[in-house]
Amino acid sequence: MSAIVERLQNLLPTRQVNMSSTDEEFVGAIDQGTTSSRFLIFNKHGEPIAIHQEEFAQIYPHPGWHEHDPEEIVTSVQNCIEGAVAAFKKDGRSVDNIKAVGITNQRETTVVWDVKTGKALYNAIVWTDTRTGHLVRELKARPGSDKLMEKCGLPLSTYPSVTKLLWLLKNEPAVKEAYEAGNLAFGTIDAWLIYKLNGWEKNVFVSDPTNASRTMFMDIHTMKYNEDLLDFFSYEFDLRKVHMPEIVRSSDTKCFGELAEGPLKGFKITGCLGDQSAALVGQKGFDEGSAKNTYGTGCFLLYNVGKKPVISTHGLLATVAYDFDGTPVYALEGSIAVAGSGVKFLMNNMGFAHASEKISDLAESVEDNGGLVFVTAFSGLFAPYWIDDAQGTMFGITQHTQRGHIARATLEAVCYQTKAILDAMAKDSGKSLTELKVDGGMSNSQLCMQTQADLVGIPIIRPQMRETTALGAAIAAGFAVDVWKDFDELREVNTKGQTAFEPQMEGERSKKMFKKWERAVDMCRGWNADI
């Protein structure tokens, strides 16, 4: 049995299946992430009943470049649906009890295709990709660049989709040819998946606000494409000639169409959320002031600010948390480029271990970081710093440094950046959090979560079932078809067995550690700047 399958099977509830129950309701969730795709089937209690996962190729053509094969992503999703449904039926359940399917996805990752053929014109450029650094610097120098964030909520960086699209138009002949012929379609992964899973000929071409808000084309106040934003980025190419998805709310019975093939052929897709918004929903972050942090490939902290966006003045993003009924709820977001990918770096590039949990064990083999600070700026630094010309830098190496110190410093890097984001959120919102809900792969590490609690000085709450991103997609889909009718029905979902990590470190020591981190960040600035 593979480690992935074994880990996923351990998530399934151990209670006896009631084979005679024919009215139990289930919701499927496509979880399309940066390194793998999954399909999960949840019951009404938020328990995953069946799961299938498939990894796909990570393509790194040049340093700083990160790509995916868009067709392989679609195939991986289809395979996951088949695998999970087979497991679901094997337990004696009927697919007729699956009421709808939701989608959650990696966000800024950009796909372009030809509307005449439905074929992708280039590999998907992944959200972590930094090839557009020079283009970002050019855009920042243009008049009006300082006004963009007020409309779209995002700062100019290599992170949003817009610079990826502009790079493709400037550098890929097939993309430029499709543009000149009026056939170029652009979308984030949600739009691409919906388009393909419906059967591309049907031209179901939509995106929800949690994804559309990551392109820099959408006005975060109106939920519509903004003419001023399109004008700003159309200085070489008229972006109005590019086919862009219609922006629809995150939960809807009609807009997302239905699956065109496979074991769930004809089943409706009724919900769609970008992965970090989905995790907030999955953590039931429906109240203003609630927050979650997802420790995945990257690390993403979302803070619910209610029904009016807060445009950050402290290095954060304004984004859409969800839009279930036409009244959007907003969030402040802090994005960290490297979290779980830092652990994978130690495994795959440095040969430290063969499994991610062994990295945490290695970090626990030493009492502290040995004076080591690792600024894991593999893709520059995201919130709240936004330093595009930083690169991964390690400070404090001595003859005393061991592999355990490097492992510990890698975990701590995520915790330091989370602390910096929480400090910025307190300044932007005028409120400090009293607790932080967590999920994602790195939240499995006891050491990482205790370190996080020590650095931020508030309890860290970790649920027993940590597939909250997929659960959020299921909730969005379930709301549309009345599996759940209101938020109160979800209050007790996934609360049993949660763990609270209380701060244990002396405050002065915590402050000293963070001060050293901030010094290291300042020292790594400009490493990748042109010389």
C-alpha positions as CSV (number, residue, x, y, z in Angstrom):
1,M,0.0,0.0,0.0
2,S,1.4,3.4,-0.9
3,A,2.1,6.0,1.8
4,I,-0.4,8.4,0.2
5,V,-3.2,5.9,0.0
6,E,-2.5,4.6,3.6
7,R,-2.5,8.2,4.9
8,L,-5.8,9.0,3.1
9,Q,-7.5,5.8,4.3
10,N,-6.6,6.7,7.9
11,L,-8.8,9.8,7.5
12,L,-11.9,7.7,6.9
13,P,-14.4,7.4,9.8
14,T,-14.2,4.1,11.7
15,R,-17.9,3.9,12.5
16,Q,-19.9,1.0,11.0
17,V,-21.6,1.7,7.7
18,N,-25.4,1.5,7.8
19,M,-26.0,-0.4,4.6
20,S,-29.8,0.0,4.9
21,S,-29.6,3.8,4.9
22,T,-30.8,5.0,1.4
23,D,-31.5,8.6,2.3
24,E,-28.1,9.6,3.5
25,E,-26.8,12.6,1.5
26,F,-23.2,13.0,0.2
27,V,-21.3,15.7,-1.6
28,G,-18.2,15.2,-3.8
29,A,-15.3,17.6,-3.8
30,I,-12.6,18.0,-6.4
31,D,-9.4,19.3,-4.7
32,Q,-7.0,20.3,-7.4
33,G,-3.7,21.3,-5.6
34,T,-0.2,22.3,-6.6
35,T,1.3,18.8,-6.4
36,S,-1.7,16.5,-6.6
37,S,-5.4,16.2,-7.4
38,R,-7.9,14.5,-5.2
39,F,-11.6,13.6,-5.1
40,L,-13.3,13.2,-1.7
41,I,-16.9,12.2,-0.9
42,F,-18.2,13.7,2.3
43,N,-21.3,12.9,4.3
44,K,-23.5,15.5,5.9
45,H,-21.4,15.4,9.1
46,G,-18.3,16.5,7.2
47,E,-16.6,13.1,7.3
48,P,-14.7,11.9,4.2
49,I,-16.2,8.6,3.2
50,A,-14.1,7.9,0.1
51,I,-10.9,9.5,-1.1
52,H,-8.6,9.0,-4.1
53,Q,-5.4,11.0,-4.8
54,E,-3.0,11.2,-7.8
55,E,0.2,13.2,-8.1
56,F,1.2,14.8,-11.3
57,A,4.4,16.1,-12.8
58,Q,6.1,19.3,-11.6
59,I,8.0,20.9,-14.5
60,Y,10.9,23.3,-13.8
61,P,12.3,24.3,-17.2
62,H,14.6,27.0,-15.8
63,P,15.5,28.3,-12.3
64,G,12.5,30.2,-11.0
65,W,10.1,28.6,-13.6
66,H,7.4,26.2,-12.5
67,E,4.8,24.7,-14.8
68,H,2.1,22.0,-15.0
69,D,0.7,20.1,-18.0
70,P,-2.9,21.4,-18.1
71,E,-4.2,18.2,-19.8
72,E,-2.5,16.0,-17.2
73,I,-4.3,18.0,-14.5
74,V,-7.7,17.3,-16.1
75,T,-6.8,13.6,-16.5
76,S,-5.7,13.4,-12.8
77,V,-9.0,14.8,-11.7
78,Q,-10.9,12.3,-13.8
79,N,-8.9,9.5,-12.5
80,C,-9.5,10.6,-8.9
81,I,-13.2,10.8,-9.4
82,E,-13.2,7.2,-10.8
83,G,-11.1,5.9,-7.9
84,A,-13.1,7.5,-5.1
85,V,-16.4,6.5,-6.6
86,A,-15.2,2.9,-7.0
87,A,-14.3,2.9,-3.3
88,F,-17.7,4.5,-2.4
89,K,-19.6,1.9,-4.3
90,K,-17.5,-0.9,-2.9
91,D,-18.9,-0.1,0.5
92,G,-22.4,-0.7,-0.8
93,R,-23.4,2.9,-1.3
94,S,-25.3,4.3,-4.3
95,V,-23.9,7.2,-6.3
96,D,-27.5,8.5,-6.5
97,N,-27.0,9.7,-3.0
98,I,-24.3,12.1,-4.1
99,K,-26.2,15.3,-4.4
100,A,-23.6,17.5,-6.1
101,V,-19.9,18.1,-6.7
102,G,-17.8,21.1,-5.7
103,I,-14.4,22.3,-6.9
104,T,-11.5,23.8,-5.0
105,N,-8.2,24.6,-6.8
106,Q,-4.8,26.2,-6.7
107,R,-5.5,29.8,-7.6
108,E,-3.2,32.1,-9.6
109,T,-1.9,29.3,-11.8
110,T,-2.6,30.4,-15.3
111,V,-3.8,28.4,-18.4
112,V,-4.3,29.7,-21.9
113,W,-6.1,27.7,-24.7
114,D,-7.6,28.0,-28.1
115,V,-11.5,28.3,-28.0
116,K,-11.7,26.7,-31.5
117,T,-10.0,23.5,-30.4
118,G,-10.2,23.5,-26.6
119,K,-6.5,22.7,-26.5
120,A,-4.1,24.3,-24.1
121,L,-1.5,26.4,-25.9
122,Y,1.3,26.2,-23.3
123,N,1.9,24.6,-19.9
124,A,0.1,26.1,-17.0
125,I,2.3,28.7,-15.3
126,V,2.1,27.9,-11.6
127,W,1.5,30.5,-8.9
128,T,5.0,30.0,-7.5
129,D,6.7,30.9,-10.8
130,T,9.0,34.0,-10.8
131,R,9.9,34.4,-14.4
132,T,8.0,37.6,-14.6
133,G,10.1,39.5,-12.1
134,H,11.5,41.9,-14.7
135,L,8.0,42.5,-16.1
136,V,6.7,43.4,-12.6
137,R,9.5,46.0,-12.2
138,E,8.4,47.5,-15.5
139,L,4.8,47.6,-14.5
140,K,5.6,49.2,-11.1
141,A,7.3,52.0,-13.0
142,R,4.2,52.8,-15.1
143,P,2.0,55.8,-14.1
144,G,-1.0,54.6,-12.1
145,S,0.6,51.5,-10.7
146,D,0.1,52.8,-7.2
147,K,-3.7,52.9,-7.7
148,L,-4.2,49.3,-8.7
149,M,-4.4,47.8,-5.2
150,E,-7.3,50.1,-4.3
151,K,-9.4,48.4,-7.0
152,C,-8.2,44.8,-7.1
153,G,-6.8,44.3,-3.6
154,L,-3.5,42.9,-4.8
155,P,0.0,44.4,-5.1
156,L,2.0,44.0,-8.3
157,S,4.2,41.0,-7.9
158,T,5.0,37.7,-9.7
159,Y,2.1,36.1,-7.8
160,P,-1.1,37.2,-9.5
161,S,-2.2,35.7,-12.9
162,V,-1.9,38.9,-14.9
163,T,1.9,39.0,-15.4
164,K,1.8,35.3,-16.4
165,L,-0.7,36.1,-19.1
166,L,1.4,39.0,-20.3
167,W,4.5,36.9,-20.4
168,L,2.8,34.3,-22.5
169,L,1.5,36.9,-25.0
170,K,5.0,38.4,-25.3
171,N,7.0,35.2,-25.5
172,E,5.0,32.3,-27.0
173,P,4.2,32.4,-30.7
174,A,1.2,30.0,-30.4
175,V,-0.4,32.2,-27.8
176,K,0.2,35.4,-29.8
177,E,-1.2,33.7,-32.9
178,A,-4.4,32.7,-31.1
179,Y,-4.7,36.2,-29.7
180,E,-4.4,37.8,-33.1
181,A,-7.0,35.4,-34.5
182,G,-9.4,36.3,-31.6
183,N,-9.3,32.7,-30.3
184,L,-7.3,33.1,-27.1
185,A,-8.9,32.0,-23.8
186,F,-7.4,32.7,-20.4
187,G,-8.4,31.3,-17.1
188,T,-7.2,30.1,-13.7
189,I,-7.4,26.4,-12.9
190,D,-11.0,26.5,-11.8
191,A,-12.1,27.9,-15.2
192,W,-10.0,25.4,-17.1
193,L,-11.3,22.4,-15.1
194,I,-15.0,23.5,-15.4
195,Y,-14.5,24.2,-19.2
196,K,-13.0,20.7,-19.8
197,L,-15.0,18.6,-17.3
198,N,-18.2,19.9,-19.0
199,G,-16.9,18.9,-22.4
200,W,-15.2,21.9,-24.0
201,E,-17.6,22.1,-26.8
202,K,-20.4,23.3,-24.4
203,N,-18.2,26.4,-23.6
204,V,-19.1,26.5,-19.9
205,F,-16.6,29.2,-19.2
206,V,-16.9,30.7,-15.7
207,S,-14.9,31.6,-12.6
208,D,-16.0,32.4,-9.1
209,P,-14.9,35.6,-7.3
210,T,-12.4,33.9,-5.0
211,N,-10.5,32.9,-8.1
212,A,-11.2,35.9,-10.3
213,S,-10.0,38.2,-7.6
214,R,-6.5,36.7,-8.0
215,T,-6.0,37.8,-11.6
216,M,-5.8,41.6,-11.0
217,F,-8.6,42.1,-13.6
218,M,-11.5,42.0,-11.2
219,D,-12.8,45.0,-9.2
220,I,-13.0,43.6,-5.7
221,H,-15.8,46.1,-4.8
222,T,-18.1,45.2,-7.7
223,M,-17.2,41.6,-8.5
224,K,-16.8,42.6,-12.2
225,Y,-13.9,43.0,-14.6
226,N,-12.7,46.6,-14.2
227,E,-12.1,48.8,-17.2
228,D,-9.3,50.8,-15.6
229,L,-7.4,47.6,-14.7
230,L,-7.8,46.2,-18.2
231,D,-6.6,49.6,-19.6
232,F,-3.5,49.6,-17.4
233,F,-2.4,46.1,-18.5
234,S,-3.3,46.6,-22.1
235,Y,-0.3,48.8,-23.0
236,E,1.1,46.2,-25.5
237,F,-1.9,43.8,-26.0
238,D,-5.6,44.7,-25.9
239,L,-6.7,42.3,-23.2
240,R,-10.3,42.9,-24.2
241,K,-9.6,40.6,-27.2
242,V,-8.8,37.8,-24.8
243,H,-11.7,35.5,-23.8
244,M,-12.1,35.6,-20.0
245,P,-14.5,33.6,-17.9
246,E,-17.8,35.0,-16.7
247,I,-17.6,35.8,-12.9
248,V,-20.4,34.0,-11.0
249,R,-21.1,33.4,-7.3
250,S,-19.3,30.5,-5.5
251,S,-22.4,28.4,-4.9
252,D,-25.0,28.0,-7.7
253,T,-27.1,25.2,-9.2
254,K,-26.7,26.1,-12.8
255,C,-23.6,28.2,-13.6
256,F,-20.9,25.5,-13.3
257,G,-22.7,22.9,-15.5
258,E,-22.3,19.2,-15.1
259,L,-19.7,16.4,-15.5
260,A,-19.7,15.2,-19.1
261,E,-18.2,11.8,-18.6
262,G,-17.1,9.2,-16.1
263,P,-18.9,7.5,-13.2
264,L,-20.6,10.8,-12.2
265,K,-21.7,11.7,-15.8
266,G,-24.6,14.2,-15.6
267,F,-23.9,15.1,-11.9
268,K,-24.1,18.9,-11.3
269,I,-21.1,21.0,-10.3
270,T,-22.7,23.5,-7.9
271,G,-19.8,25.0,-5.9
272,C,-16.4,26.5,-6.6
273,L,-13.8,28.1,-4.3
274,G,-10.1,28.9,-4.6
275,D,-8.3,26.7,-2.2
276,Q,-7.6,29.2,0.6
277,S,-11.1,30.5,0.7
278,A,-12.3,26.9,0.7
279,A,-10.1,26.2,3.7
280,L,-11.6,29.2,5.6
281,V,-15.1,27.8,4.7
282,G,-14.1,24.3,5.8
283,Q,-12.9,25.7,9.1
284,K,-16.3,27.4,9.4
285,G,-14.8,30.8,9.4
286,F,-18.1,32.5,8.7
287,D,-17.9,35.1,11.5
288,E,-16.1,38.4,11.1
289,G,-12.8,38.1,13.0
290,S,-12.3,34.4,12.5
291,A,-9.1,33.2,10.8
292,K,-7.3,30.1,9.6
293,N,-3.8,29.2,8.4
294,T,-3.2,26.5,5.8
295,Y,0.2,24.9,5.8
296,G,0.3,23.4,2.4
297,T,2.9,23.8,-0.5
298,G,2.7,27.4,0.5
299,C,1.2,28.9,3.6
300,F,-1.9,31.0,3.5
301,L,-3.6,32.9,6.4
302,L,-7.1,34.3,5.8
303,Y,-8.9,36.6,8.2
304,N,-12.6,37.2,7.7
305,V,-13.3,41.0,7.7
306,G,-17.0,40.9,6.8
307,K,-19.0,42.4,4.0
308,K,-16.6,45.3,3.1
309,P,-13.1,44.8,1.8
310,V,-10.2,46.1,3.8
311,I,-7.4,47.4,1.5
312,S,-4.2,46.6,3.4
313,T,-1.6,49.2,4.2
314,H,0.7,46.7,5.8
315,G,1.6,44.3,3.0
316,L,-1.4,42.0,3.0
317,L,-3.9,41.1,0.2
318,A,-7.6,41.9,0.1
319,T,-9.5,39.0,-1.3
320,V,-12.9,37.4,-1.5
321,A,-13.6,34.8,1.1
322,Y,-16.8,33.5,-0.5
323,D,-20.0,34.6,-2.3
324,F,-22.8,32.1,-1.7
325,D,-25.8,34.4,-2.2
326,G,-24.7,37.4,-4.1
327,T,-23.4,39.2,-1.0
328,P,-19.6,38.6,-0.9
329,V,-17.7,38.2,2.3
330,Y,-14.1,39.4,2.3
331,A,-10.9,38.5,3.9
332,L,-7.4,39.8,4.5
333,E,-4.8,37.4,3.3
334,G,-1.2,36.8,4.0
335,S,0.6,34.5,1.5
336,I,3.8,32.6,2.2
337,A,5.4,31.1,-0.9
338,V,7.3,28.3,0.8
339,A,5.9,26.0,3.5
340,G,5.5,22.3,2.7
341,S,7.7,22.9,-0.4
342,G,10.5,23.7,1.9
343,V,10.2,20.3,3.5
344,K,10.1,18.7,0.1
345,F,13.3,20.7,-0.8
346,L,15.1,19.0,2.1
347,M,13.8,15.6,1.0
348,N,14.2,15.8,-2.7
349,N,17.1,18.2,-3.2
350,M,19.1,17.5,0.0
351,G,18.3,13.9,0.6
352,F,17.4,14.5,4.3
353,A,14.6,11.9,4.5
354,H,12.1,9.9,2.5
355,A,9.0,11.1,4.2
356,S,7.8,14.5,5.3
357,E,7.1,13.4,8.9
358,K,10.7,12.3,9.2
359,I,11.8,16.0,8.7
360,S,9.8,16.9,11.8
361,D,11.5,14.0,13.7
362,L,14.8,15.3,12.5
363,A,14.0,18.8,13.7
364,E,13.1,17.4,17.1
365,S,16.5,15.6,17.4
366,V,18.1,19.0,18.4
367,E,17.1,21.2,21.3
368,D,16.9,24.4,19.2
369,N,18.0,25.8,15.8
370,G,21.6,26.1,16.9
371,G,21.6,29.8,15.9
372,L,20.5,29.0,12.3
373,V,18.0,31.1,10.4
374,F,16.8,29.9,7.0
375,V,15.0,32.5,4.9
376,T,13.2,30.1,2.4
377,A,12.8,32.7,-0.3
378,F,12.8,30.3,-3.2
379,S,10.2,32.4,-5.0
380,G,11.1,35.7,-3.4
381,L,9.2,36.6,-0.2
382,F,5.5,37.2,-0.3
383,A,3.4,38.8,2.5
384,P,4.0,41.0,4.3
385,Y,7.4,41.7,2.8
386,W,6.9,41.4,-1.0
387,I,10.6,41.2,-1.9
388,D,10.8,39.8,-5.4
389,D,14.6,39.9,-5.6
390,A,15.3,37.8,-2.4
391,Q,16.5,34.2,-2.7
392,G,16.8,31.4,-0.2
393,T,19.5,32.4,2.3
394,M,20.8,30.6,5.4
395,F,22.4,32.5,8.2
396,G,24.4,31.3,11.2
397,I,26.1,28.2,9.8
398,T,28.9,27.0,11.9
399,Q,30.8,23.8,12.4
400,H,28.2,23.0,15.0
401,T,25.4,23.0,12.4
402,Q,23.7,19.7,11.9
403,R,21.0,18.4,9.6
404,G,18.5,18.7,12.6
405,H,19.2,22.4,12.9
406,I,18.5,22.9,9.2
407,A,15.3,20.9,9.5
408,R,14.2,22.9,12.5
409,A,15.1,26.3,10.8
410,T,13.0,25.2,7.8
411,L,9.9,24.7,10.0
412,E,10.6,27.8,11.9
413,A,10.7,29.9,8.7
414,V,7.0,29.3,8.1
415,C,6.2,30.2,11.8
416,Y,8.1,33.4,11.6
417,Q,6.4,34.5,8.5
418,T,3.0,33.6,10.0
419,K,3.8,35.8,13.0
420,A,4.7,38.7,10.6
421,I,1.4,38.3,8.8
422,L,-0.6,38.2,12.1
423,D,1.1,41.4,13.2
424,A,0.2,43.1,9.9
425,M,-3.4,41.9,10.2
426,A,-3.7,43.3,13.7
427,K,-2.5,46.7,12.3
428,D,-4.9,46.6,9.3
429,S,-8.0,45.4,11.2
430,G,-7.3,47.1,14.5
431,K,-7.9,43.7,16.3
432,S,-5.7,40.9,17.5
433,L,-6.7,37.3,17.1
434,T,-7.5,35.3,20.2
435,E,-6.9,31.9,18.4
436,L,-5.8,30.6,15.0
437,K,-7.3,27.5,13.3
438,V,-4.9,25.5,11.3
439,D,-4.8,22.8,8.6
440,G,-2.6,21.4,5.8
441,G,0.2,18.9,5.8
442,M,2.7,20.8,8.0
443,S,0.1,21.1,10.7
444,N,0.7,17.4,11.4
445,S,4.0,18.4,12.9
446,Q,3.6,18.7,16.7
447,L,6.9,20.7,16.8
448,C,5.8,23.1,14.1
449,M,2.4,23.8,15.7
450,Q,4.0,24.3,19.2
451,T,6.6,26.6,17.7
452,Q,3.8,28.5,16.0
453,A,1.9,29.0,19.3
454,D,5.1,30.1,21.1
455,L,5.9,32.7,18.5
456,V,2.4,34.2,18.0
457,G,1.4,33.9,21.7
458,I,-2.2,32.6,21.1
459,P,-3.7,29.1,21.0
460,I,-3.4,27.1,17.8
461,I,-6.5,25.0,17.1
462,R,-6.0,21.9,14.9
463,P,-9.0,19.8,13.9
464,Q,-8.7,16.0,13.9
465,M,-9.9,15.8,10.2
466,R,-7.7,18.2,8.4
467,E,-9.1,17.9,4.8
468,T,-10.7,21.3,5.4
469,T,-10.0,22.7,1.9
470,A,-12.0,19.9,0.2
471,L,-14.6,20.2,2.9
472,G,-15.0,23.9,2.0
473,A,-15.7,22.9,-1.6
474,A,-18.2,20.4,-0.5
475,I,-20.0,23.0,1.7
476,A,-20.2,25.4,-1.2
477,A,-21.7,22.8,-3.4
478,G,-24.0,21.4,-0.6
479,F,-25.4,24.8,0.1
480,A,-26.6,25.2,-3.5
481,V,-28.6,22.0,-3.3
482,D,-29.8,22.3,0.3
483,V,-27.7,19.5,1.9
484,W,-27.0,22.3,4.4
485,K,-29.4,25.2,4.6
486,D,-27.5,27.6,6.9
487,F,-24.2,28.1,8.8
488,D,-25.7,27.0,12.1
489,E,-26.0,23.4,10.7
490,L,-22.3,23.3,10.3
491,R,-21.2,24.6,13.8
492,E,-20.5,21.2,15.2
493,V,-19.1,19.7,12.0
494,N,-15.5,18.5,12.4
495,T,-15.0,19.7,16.0
496,K,-14.5,16.4,17.8
497,G,-10.9,15.4,18.6
498,Q,-9.4,18.8,17.9
499,T,-6.0,19.7,19.5
500,A,-5.2,23.1,21.1
501,F,-1.5,24.1,21.3
502,E,-1.0,26.7,24.0
503,P,2.0,29.1,24.1
504,Q,4.8,27.7,26.4
505,M,7.8,29.8,25.5
506,E,8.9,32.8,27.6
507,G,7.8,36.0,25.8
508,E,11.3,37.6,25.7
509,R,12.8,34.6,24.1
510,S,10.1,34.6,21.4
511,K,10.7,38.2,20.7
512,K,14.4,37.7,20.4
513,M,14.0,34.8,17.9
514,F,11.6,36.9,15.8
515,K,14.0,39.9,15.8
516,K,16.8,37.7,14.5
517,W,14.5,36.5,11.7
518,E,13.6,40.1,10.7
519,R,17.3,40.9,10.6
520,A,17.9,37.9,8.3
521,V,15.1,39.0,6.0
522,D,16.7,42.5,5.7
523,M,20.0,40.9,4.8
524,C,18.7,38.7,2.0
525,R,17.2,41.6,0.1
526,G,18.5,42.2,-3.4
527,W,20.3,38.9,-3.8
528,N,18.6,38.3,-7.1
529,A,18.7,41.9,-8.4
530,D,20.4,42.7,-11.6
531,I,24.1,43.4,-11.2
